Backbone as numpy.savetxt, mean C-alpha at the origin, in Angstrom:
# Nx Ny Nz CAx CAy CAz Cx Cy Cz
35.41 -2.79 6.58 34.48 -2.11 7.49 33.05 -2.43 7.10
32.23 -2.80 8.08 30.87 -3.20 7.78 30.01 -2.05 7.28
30.24 -0.83 7.81 29.36 0.30 7.51 27.92 -0.11 7.82
26.95 0.29 7.01 25.59 -0.16 7.21 25.43 -1.56 6.60
24.58 -2.36 7.22 24.41 -3.73 6.73 22.95 -4.15 6.93
22.59 -5.23 6.25 21.25 -5.82 6.36 21.44 -7.25 6.86
20.62 -7.65 7.82 20.78 -8.97 8.43 19.45 -9.71 8.49
19.56 -11.02 8.69 18.37 -11.88 8.75 18.47 -12.78 9.98
17.37 -12.89 10.71 17.23 -13.87 11.79 16.40 -15.03 11.26
16.88 -16.26 11.47 16.15 -17.44 11.00 15.97 -18.44 12.13
14.95 -19.27 11.99 14.73 -20.36 12.93 15.81 -21.42 12.69
16.56 -21.83 13.72 17.66 -22.78 13.51 17.21 -24.16 13.07
15.97 -24.52 13.36 15.48 -25.85 13.00 14.93 -25.89 11.57
14.17 -24.87 11.20 13.55 -24.88 9.87 14.34 -24.09 8.84
15.29 -23.26 9.34 16.07 -22.37 8.46 15.20 -21.32 7.76
13.99 -21.14 8.26 13.11 -20.13 7.68 13.35 -18.77 8.33
13.61 -17.73 7.53 13.80 -16.40 8.10 12.54 -15.90 8.79
12.71 -15.21 9.93 11.55 -14.64 10.60 11.70 -13.15 10.89
12.88 -12.59 10.58 13.05 -11.15 10.78 14.17 -10.63 9.88
13.93 -9.46 9.29 14.94 -8.77 8.48 15.17 -7.40 9.10
16.42 -7.04 9.26 16.74 -5.74 9.85 17.92 -5.06 9.20
18.15 -3.81 9.60 19.27 -3.02 9.08 19.95 -2.35 10.26
21.27 -2.25 10.20 21.93 -1.58 11.31 23.39 -1.28 11.06
24.04 -0.79 12.13 25.48 -0.52 12.14 26.04 -1.06 13.45
27.34 -1.26 13.50 27.96 -1.72 14.73 27.39 -3.04 15.20
26.99 -3.10 16.47 26.48 -4.34 17.07 24.96 -4.43 17.04
24.32 -3.62 16.24 22.86 -3.60 16.17 22.29 -5.00 15.94
22.95 -5.80 15.14 22.44 -7.12 14.79 22.19 -8.00 16.01
22.93 -7.74 17.13 22.80 -8.59 18.32 21.83 -8.01 19.36
21.40 -6.77 19.17 20.56 -6.11 20.19 19.24 -6.84 20.41
18.74 -7.51 19.37 17.44 -8.18 19.50 17.46 -9.33 20.50
18.64 -9.88 20.75 18.74 -10.99 21.69 18.41 -10.53 23.12
18.51 -9.22 23.36 18.22 -8.68 24.71 16.86 -7.98 24.75
16.11 -8.06 23.66 14.82 -7.37 23.56 13.79 -8.07 24.45
13.27 -7.34 25.43 12.29 -7.92 26.36 10.87 -7.40 26.10
10.67 -6.80 24.95 9.34 -6.26 24.62 8.37 -7.39 24.29
7.12 -7.01 24.01 6.12 -8.01 23.64 5.89 -8.06 22.14
6.88 -7.62 21.36 6.75 -7.64 19.91 6.82 -9.07 19.39
6.26 -9.36 18.22 6.32 -10.72 17.66 7.75 -11.20 17.47
8.65 -10.30 17.09 10.05 -10.68 16.90 10.67 -11.12 18.22
10.49 -10.30 19.27 11.07 -10.63 20.58 10.47 -11.93 21.13
9.16 -12.12 20.92 8.51 -13.35 21.39 9.10 -14.58 20.72
9.36 -14.48 19.43 9.94 -15.60 18.70 11.34 -15.91 19.22
12.14 -14.89 19.44 13.52 -15.10 19.93 13.49 -15.71 21.33
12.63 -15.19 22.21 12.54 -15.72 23.56 12.06 -17.17 23.55
11.17 -17.49 22.63 10.69 -18.87 22.49 11.84 -19.80 22.15
12.70 -19.37 21.24 13.86 -20.17 20.86 14.82 -20.33 22.02
15.10 -19.22 22.73 16.06 -19.24 23.83 15.58 -20.15 24.96
14.28 -20.13 25.21 13.72 -20.99 26.27 13.84 -22.47 25.91
13.95 -22.76 24.62 14.13 -24.15 24.17 15.61 -24.51 24.09
16.48 -23.59 24.52 17.91 -23.84 24.47 18.49 -23.66 23.09
17.77 -22.95 22.23 18.22 -22.71 20.87 18.61 -21.25 20.72
19.35 -20.95 19.68 19.68 -19.58 19.34 19.29 -19.32 17.90
18.76 -18.17 17.61 18.40 -17.90 16.22 19.64 -17.89 15.33
19.46 -18.30 14.11 20.54 -18.22 13.13 20.60 -16.79 12.61
21.74 -16.14 12.77 21.89 -14.74 12.37 22.87 -14.65 11.20
22.41 -14.05 10.11 23.23 -13.92 8.92 23.24 -12.47 8.43
24.38 -12.05 7.93 24.49 -10.75 7.28 24.17 -10.93 5.80
23.14 -10.29 5.35 22.72 -10.42 3.96 23.58 -9.58 3.03
23.90 -8.36 3.46 24.75 -7.47 2.66 25.38 -6.46 3.61
26.63 -6.06 3.34 27.30 -5.10 4.22 28.17 -4.16 3.40
28.79 -3.18 4.09 29.58 -2.18 3.39 28.71 -1.21 2.60
27.47 -0.99 3.07 26.50 -0.22 2.32 26.36 1.19 2.87
25.99 2.11 2.00 25.58 3.43 2.46 24.20 3.29 3.08
23.82 4.25 3.93 22.58 4.16 4.68 21.36 3.94 3.78
21.21 4.76 2.74 20.02 4.64 1.90 20.01 3.32 1.14
21.19 2.86 0.71 21.26 1.58 0.01 20.83 0.45 0.93
21.27 0.51 2.19 20.89 -0.52 3.16 19.38 -0.52 3.37
18.77 0.64 3.42 17.32 0.73 3.58 16.60 0.10 2.40
17.12 0.33 1.20 16.49 -0.24 0.00 16.65 -1.76 -0.02
17.84 -2.26 0.35 18.06 -3.71 0.39 17.16 -4.35 1.44
17.02 -3.71 2.60 16.13 -4.22 3.64 14.69 -4.31 3.13
14.24 -3.25 2.48 12.87 -3.23 1.95 12.67 -4.34 0.92
13.67 -4.52 0.04 13.56 -5.55 -1.00 13.51 -6.94 -0.38
14.31 -7.18 0.67 14.34 -8.49 1.32 13.00 -8.78 2.01
12.44 -7.78 2.68 11.16 -7.96 3.35 10.07 -8.27 2.32
10.07 -7.53 1.22 9.07 -7.77 0.18 9.23 -9.14 -0.46
10.47 -9.58 -0.65 10.71 -10.87 -1.27 10.25 -12.02 -0.38
10.56 -11.92 0.90 10.18 -12.98 1.84 8.69 -12.90 2.19
8.13 -11.70 2.13 6.71 -11.53 2.42 6.49 -11.16 3.87
5.84 -10.03 4.10 5.63 -9.56 5.46 4.84 -10.56 6.29
3.95 -11.32 5.66 3.14 -12.31 6.38 3.99 -13.46 6.92
5.20 -13.64 6.35 6.08 -14.73 6.77 7.13 -14.28 7.78
7.09 -13.02 8.14 8.10 -12.44 9.03 7.45 -11.85 10.27
8.29 -11.55 11.27 7.80 -10.86 12.46 7.99 -9.36 12.35
8.53 -8.88 11.24 8.59 -7.44 11.00 7.16 -6.89 11.02
7.00 -5.74 11.61 5.65 -5.18 11.73 5.27 -4.29 10.56
6.25 -3.81 9.83 5.96 -2.95 8.68 6.87 -3.33 7.52
6.46 -2.94 6.31 7.33 -3.09 5.15 8.50 -2.14 5.30
9.53 -2.35 4.50 10.74 -1.55 4.63 10.59 -0.11 4.19
11.64 0.67 4.45 11.70 2.10 4.12 11.37 2.34 2.65
10.40 3.22 2.41 9.99 3.60 1.05 9.77 2.38 0.15
9.18 1.34 0.76 8.96 0.13 -0.04 7.97 0.36 -1.17
7.08 1.35 -1.00 6.17 1.68 -2.09 6.96 2.18 -3.29
8.03 2.93 -3.00 8.84 3.51 -4.07 9.86 2.53 -4.62
10.52 1.76 -3.72 11.64 0.92 -4.13 11.36 -0.59 -4.02
10.31 -0.97 -3.32 10.11 -2.38 -3.00 9.54 -3.19 -4.15
9.17 -4.41 -3.80 8.62 -5.35 -4.77 7.37 -4.76 -5.42
7.31 -4.88 -6.73 6.22 -4.24 -7.46 5.94 -5.03 -8.73
4.68 -5.12 -9.11 4.31 -5.83 -10.32 4.78 -5.06 -11.55
5.09 -5.81 -12.62 5.56 -5.17 -13.85 4.52 -4.18 -14.38
3.24 -4.54 -14.26 2.21 -3.63 -14.76 2.18 -2.33 -13.99
2.58 -2.37 -12.70 2.64 -1.15 -11.92 3.80 -0.26 -12.39
4.94 -0.89 -12.72 6.07 -0.13 -13.26 5.69 0.52 -14.58
5.02 -0.25 -15.42 4.59 0.28 -16.71 3.64 1.46 -16.52
2.75 1.33 -15.53 1.81 2.41 -15.27 2.52 3.66 -14.78
3.54 3.46 -13.93 4.23 4.60 -13.34 5.08 5.35 -14.35
5.68 4.62 -15.28 6.64 5.27 -16.18 6.20 5.33 -17.64
5.12 4.64 -17.98 4.73 4.64 -19.39 3.25 4.81 -19.63
2.55 5.47 -18.71 1.11 5.60 -18.85 0.73 6.58 -19.95
-0.32 6.23 -20.69 -0.90 7.17 -21.64 -1.73 8.18 -20.87
-1.76 9.40 -21.36 -2.53 10.46 -20.72 -3.99 10.34 -21.14
-4.88 10.37 -20.17 -6.31 10.36 -20.46 -6.77 11.79 -20.72
-7.17 12.04 -21.96 -7.59 13.39 -22.33 -9.09 13.53 -22.14
-9.49 14.71 -21.73 -10.91 14.94 -21.44 -11.78 14.71 -22.67
-11.26 15.02 -23.84 -12.03 14.85 -25.07 -12.30 13.38 -25.39
-11.50 12.48 -24.78 -11.67 11.04 -25.02 -12.61 10.39 -24.01
-13.10 11.17 -23.06 -13.99 10.62 -22.02 -15.44 10.77 -22.47
-16.13 9.66 -22.56 -17.55 9.72 -22.93 -18.42 9.01 -21.90
-17.88 8.86 -20.68 -18.63 8.31 -19.56 -18.66 9.35 -18.45
-19.62 9.20 -17.56 -19.69 10.09 -16.40 -18.79 9.53 -15.30
-17.72 10.27 -14.99 -16.69 9.77 -14.10 -16.56 10.63 -12.85
-16.07 9.97 -11.81 -15.64 10.66 -10.60 -14.27 10.08 -10.25
-13.28 10.93 -10.10 -11.93 10.49 -9.76 -11.68 10.77 -8.28
-11.12 9.79 -7.59 -10.82 9.94 -6.17 -9.34 9.62 -5.94
-8.62 10.58 -5.40 -7.21 10.35 -5.07 -7.09 9.63 -3.74
-6.37 8.52 -3.73 -6.17 7.74 -2.50 -4.71 7.81 -2.07
-4.01 8.88 -2.43 -2.60 9.06 -2.09 -2.39 8.94 -0.59
-1.26 8.33 -0.23 -0.90 8.19 1.18 -1.37 6.91 1.82
-2.28 6.21 1.17 -2.81 4.97 1.75 -2.62 3.78 0.83
-2.26 4.02 -0.42 -2.16 2.94 -1.40 -0.80 2.24 -1.34
-0.79 0.94 -1.58 0.43 0.23 -1.93 0.04 -0.93 -2.83
0.99 -1.38 -3.65 0.67 -2.35 -4.70 0.37 -3.75 -4.17
0.54 -3.96 -2.86 0.25 -5.29 -2.29 -1.18 -5.39 -1.79
-1.97 -4.34 -1.92 -3.35 -4.38 -1.46 -4.14 -5.43 -2.23
-5.01 -6.11 -1.53 -5.91 -7.04 -2.21 -6.99 -6.23 -2.91
-7.70 -6.82 -3.89 -8.79 -6.10 -4.55 -9.83 -5.58 -3.55
-10.14 -6.37 -2.51 -11.11 -5.93 -1.52 -10.58 -4.74 -0.72
-9.31 -4.79 -0.34 -8.73 -3.69 0.42 -8.71 -2.40 -0.40
-8.39 -2.51 -1.68 -8.38 -1.33 -2.53 -9.79 -0.77 -2.69
-10.77 -1.65 -2.84 -12.17 -1.23 -2.96 -12.61 -0.50 -1.70
-12.33 -1.08 -0.53 -12.73 -0.46 0.73 -12.05 0.90 0.91
-10.80 1.00 0.51 -10.07 2.24 0.64 -10.64 3.33 -0.27
-11.10 2.92 -1.45 -11.57 3.88 -2.44 -12.99 4.36 -2.16
-13.83 3.49 -1.65 -15.26 3.80 -1.61 -15.67 4.73 -0.47
-14.84 4.93 0.52 -15.23 5.84 1.60 -14.04 6.17 2.49
-14.16 7.16 3.31 -15.30 8.06 3.48 -14.90 9.44 2.95
-15.82 10.10 2.20 -15.45 11.32 1.48 -16.45 12.44 1.72
-15.92 13.66 1.75 -16.77 14.84 1.73 -17.03 15.16 0.27
-18.22 14.88 -0.21 -18.53 15.05 -1.63 -19.83 15.81 -1.79
-20.01 16.37 -2.97 -21.30 16.88 -3.39 -22.08 15.66 -3.84
-22.90 15.12 -2.94 -23.49 13.82 -3.18 -24.40 13.80 -4.41
-25.03 14.93 -4.74 -25.88 14.97 -5.94 -25.02 14.82 -7.19
-23.86 15.44 -7.22 -22.95 15.29 -8.35 -22.36 13.88 -8.37
-22.00 13.39 -7.18 -21.42 12.05 -7.10 -22.38 11.00 -7.65
-23.66 11.18 -7.37 -24.65 10.21 -7.82 -24.88 10.25 -9.34
-24.38 11.27 -9.99 -24.47 11.33 -11.45 -23.39 10.48 -12.12
-22.32 10.18 -11.40 -21.20 9.44 -11.99 -21.52 7.95 -12.08
-21.22 7.39 -13.24 -21.43 5.95 -13.43 -20.24 5.14 -12.91
-19.06 5.77 -12.95 -17.84 5.05 -12.57 -16.99 5.93 -11.65
-16.30 5.28 -10.73 -15.32 5.94 -9.86 -13.95 5.38 -10.21
-12.99 6.28 -10.42 -11.61 5.89 -10.70 -10.78 6.10 -9.44
-10.11 5.04 -9.00 -9.20 5.14 -7.87 -7.85 5.62 -8.39
-7.38 6.76 -7.91 -6.18 7.41 -8.45 -5.08 7.46 -7.39
-3.91 6.98 -7.74 -2.73 7.08 -6.87 -1.57 7.62 -7.68
-0.94 8.67 -7.17 0.18 9.33 -7.85 -0.16 9.65 -9.30
-1.39 10.10 -9.51 -1.81 10.55 -10.82 -2.17 9.45 -11.80
-2.14 8.19 -11.36 -2.43 7.05 -12.22 -3.70 6.34 -11.74
-4.57 5.97 -12.68 -5.79 5.24 -12.32 -5.42 3.80 -11.98
-5.69 3.39 -10.75 -5.33 2.04 -10.30 -6.48 1.04 -10.44
-7.71 1.53 -10.36 -8.86 0.65 -10.52 -10.07 1.47 -10.92
-11.05 0.78 -11.52 -12.28 1.42 -11.99 -13.47 0.68 -11.40
-14.38 1.42 -10.77 -15.54 0.81 -10.13 -16.84 1.33 -10.75
-17.76 0.43 -10.97 -19.11 0.82 -11.38 -19.93 1.04 -10.12
-20.53 2.21 -10.01 -21.21 2.61 -8.77 -22.66 2.16 -8.78
-23.08 1.55 -7.68 -24.48 1.18 -7.51 -25.24 2.26 -6.74
-24.54 2.95 -5.83 -25.19 4.01 -5.07 -24.27 4.63 -4.05
-24.63 5.85 -3.61 -23.90 6.55 -2.56 -24.75 6.59 -1.30
-24.09 6.44 -0.14 -24.80 6.35 1.13 -24.04 7.13 2.21
-24.75 7.52 3.27 -24.06 8.20 4.37 -22.92 7.35 4.91
-21.82 7.99 5.26 -20.64 7.27 5.74 -20.94 6.38 6.94
-20.48 5.13 6.88 -20.67 4.19 7.98 -22.00 3.48 7.99
-22.83 3.71 6.96 -24.17 3.12 6.95 -24.24 1.78 6.23
-23.16 1.38 5.54 -23.13 0.08 4.88 -22.04 -0.78 5.51
-22.12 -2.07 5.30 -21.13 -2.98 5.88 -19.76 -2.69 5.31
-18.76 -2.62 6.17 -17.40 -2.36 5.74 -16.42 -3.09 6.64
-15.24 -3.37 6.12 -14.19 -3.99 6.92 -13.23 -2.94 7.47
-13.50 -1.67 7.14 -12.66 -0.60 7.67 -12.92 -0.40 9.15
-11.93 0.16 9.85 -12.03 0.33 11.30 -11.94 1.80 11.69
-12.28 2.71 10.78 -12.23 4.13 11.10 -13.16 4.45 12.27
-12.77 5.47 13.03 -13.64 5.96 14.08 -14.97 6.41 13.50
-16.06 6.12 14.20 -17.38 6.48 13.68 -17.52 7.98 13.43
-16.86 8.78 14.26 -16.94 10.24 14.09 -16.33 10.67 12.77
-15.33 9.92 12.31 -14.68 10.27 11.04 -15.65 10.13 9.88
-16.55 9.17 9.95 -17.49 8.93 8.86 -18.65 9.92 8.83
-18.85 10.63 9.93 -19.97 11.56 10.00 -19.81 12.67 8.96
-20.93 13.03 8.36 -20.95 14.10 7.35 -20.11 13.76 6.13
-19.83 12.48 5.96 -19.11 12.01 4.78 -19.97 10.94 4.09
-19.52 10.53 2.91 -20.29 9.55 2.14 -19.39 8.42 1.69
-20.03 7.31 1.33 -19.34 6.14 0.78 -20.19 5.58 -0.34
-19.53 4.93 -1.29 -20.30 4.31 -2.36 -20.25 2.79 -2.25
-21.21 2.16 -2.87 -21.23 0.70 -3.00 -21.20 0.40 -4.50
-20.40 -0.57 -4.89 -20.30 -0.90 -6.31 -19.47 -2.14 -6.54
-18.92 -2.25 -7.71 -18.10 -3.41 -8.07 -17.07 -2.97 -9.11
-16.07 -3.82 -9.34 -15.10 -3.53 -10.38 -15.83 -3.48 -11.72
-15.53 -2.49 -12.52 -16.22 -2.27 -13.79 -15.95 -3.42 -14.76
-16.84 -3.57 -15.74 -16.66 -4.56 -16.79 -15.34 -4.30 -17.52
-14.75 -5.34 -18.05 -13.40 -5.26 -18.60 -13.23 -4.19 -19.69
-14.16 -4.02 -20.62 -13.95 -2.96 -21.63 -13.80 -1.57 -21.02
-14.61 -1.26 -20.00 -14.51 0.03 -19.32 -13.22 0.09 -18.52
-12.91 -1.00 -17.86 -11.68 -1.06 -17.04 -10.45 -0.80 -17.90
-10.36 -1.45 -19.04 -9.21 -1.27 -19.92 -9.14 0.14 -20.49
-10.27 0.77 -20.60 -10.36 2.11 -21.16 -9.68 3.15 -20.26
-9.76 2.93 -18.94 -9.28 3.94 -18.00 -8.13 3.49 -17.09
-8.05 2.21 -16.80 -7.05 1.74 -15.83 -5.64 1.97 -16.34
-4.79 2.43 -15.42 -3.38 2.73 -15.66 -3.17 3.93 -16.59
-4.19 4.73 -16.80 -4.04 5.97 -17.56 -3.61 7.08 -16.60
-2.87 8.05 -17.11 -2.45 9.18 -16.31 -3.53 10.25 -16.29
-3.94 10.64 -15.08 -4.94 11.69 -14.92 -4.40 12.81 -14.02
-3.09 12.88 -13.91 -2.48 13.87 -13.02 -2.87 15.29 -13.39
-3.09 15.53 -14.69 -3.42 16.89 -15.14 -4.80 17.34 -14.67
-5.63 16.42 -14.20 -6.93 16.81 -13.65 -6.80 17.31 -12.20
-5.62 17.10 -11.61 -5.35 17.55 -10.25 -4.11 18.44 -10.28
-4.22 19.70 -10.68 -3.07 20.58 -10.83 -2.32 20.77 -9.51
-1.07 21.13 -9.61 -0.23 21.34 -8.43 -0.89 22.32 -7.47
-0.91 21.94 -6.22 -1.55 22.78 -5.21 -3.00 22.45 -4.97
-3.57 21.59 -5.81 -4.97 21.20 -5.66 -5.12 20.34 -4.40
-5.99 20.76 -3.49 -6.14 20.06 -2.22 -7.26 19.02 -2.24
-8.24 19.21 -3.10 -9.37 18.28 -3.09 -8.98 16.92 -3.63
-9.44 15.84 -3.00 -9.13 14.50 -3.52 -10.12 14.04 -4.59
-11.12 14.86 -4.88 -12.20 14.44 -5.78 -12.28 15.33 -7.02
-12.52 14.70 -8.15 -12.71 15.44 -9.41 -13.86 14.80 -10.17
-14.78 15.60 -10.68 -15.91 15.11 -11.45 -15.73 15.41 -12.94
-15.97 14.42 -13.77 -16.02 14.60 -15.23 -17.37 14.05 -15.66
-18.37 14.90 -15.67 -19.74 14.45 -15.91 -20.16 14.86 -17.32
-19.74 14.07 -18.30 -20.02 14.39 -19.70 -21.53 14.41 -19.92
């Protein structure tokens, strides 16, 4: 019995996979009838118009639902979303998907950053819900630097901003200045109204000695359970 399974669609000429999916029953064949304007459907229709059929393979079968979701996520991450017509990474790919060894070490073996060991003026910003380990340095910087409701006078006292995800410091930035939200060049596409009455900083990745001092340290204890604010100041 197939139970849940994971399948791959490939180009018959190049043998390069272009879609990874998960399903039960005849789900694997449903895409052949897809008339939407999605990249996957467009690729299949392109092949069919050339008199070709996509190569369809079952990657793994006989799986429980959650296992199939994890296998699908792993396959998408391995092949790379940029090389596929899938529009999103797989189910809980942040939790189960492809991840750098240093990220695993940070998640399960981080040293706790104690307040007594901090001798710099810091501002911690939680970026939970938007982070994933495949972000480029520029994407992480843009995500961290704005837009925030902050006490701007206190924010301007901080020399460094720590980007925090799941209680772990992911990056350290040296701040050049804080500005009204949306007033500096950005690659973000937030609605202008969202930036109103908020602030953003401009800066750069901190020098390596400072970066090593704080990056991948656990700071979860600075954000106790139930704490709603994404910002914490440690202004020694």
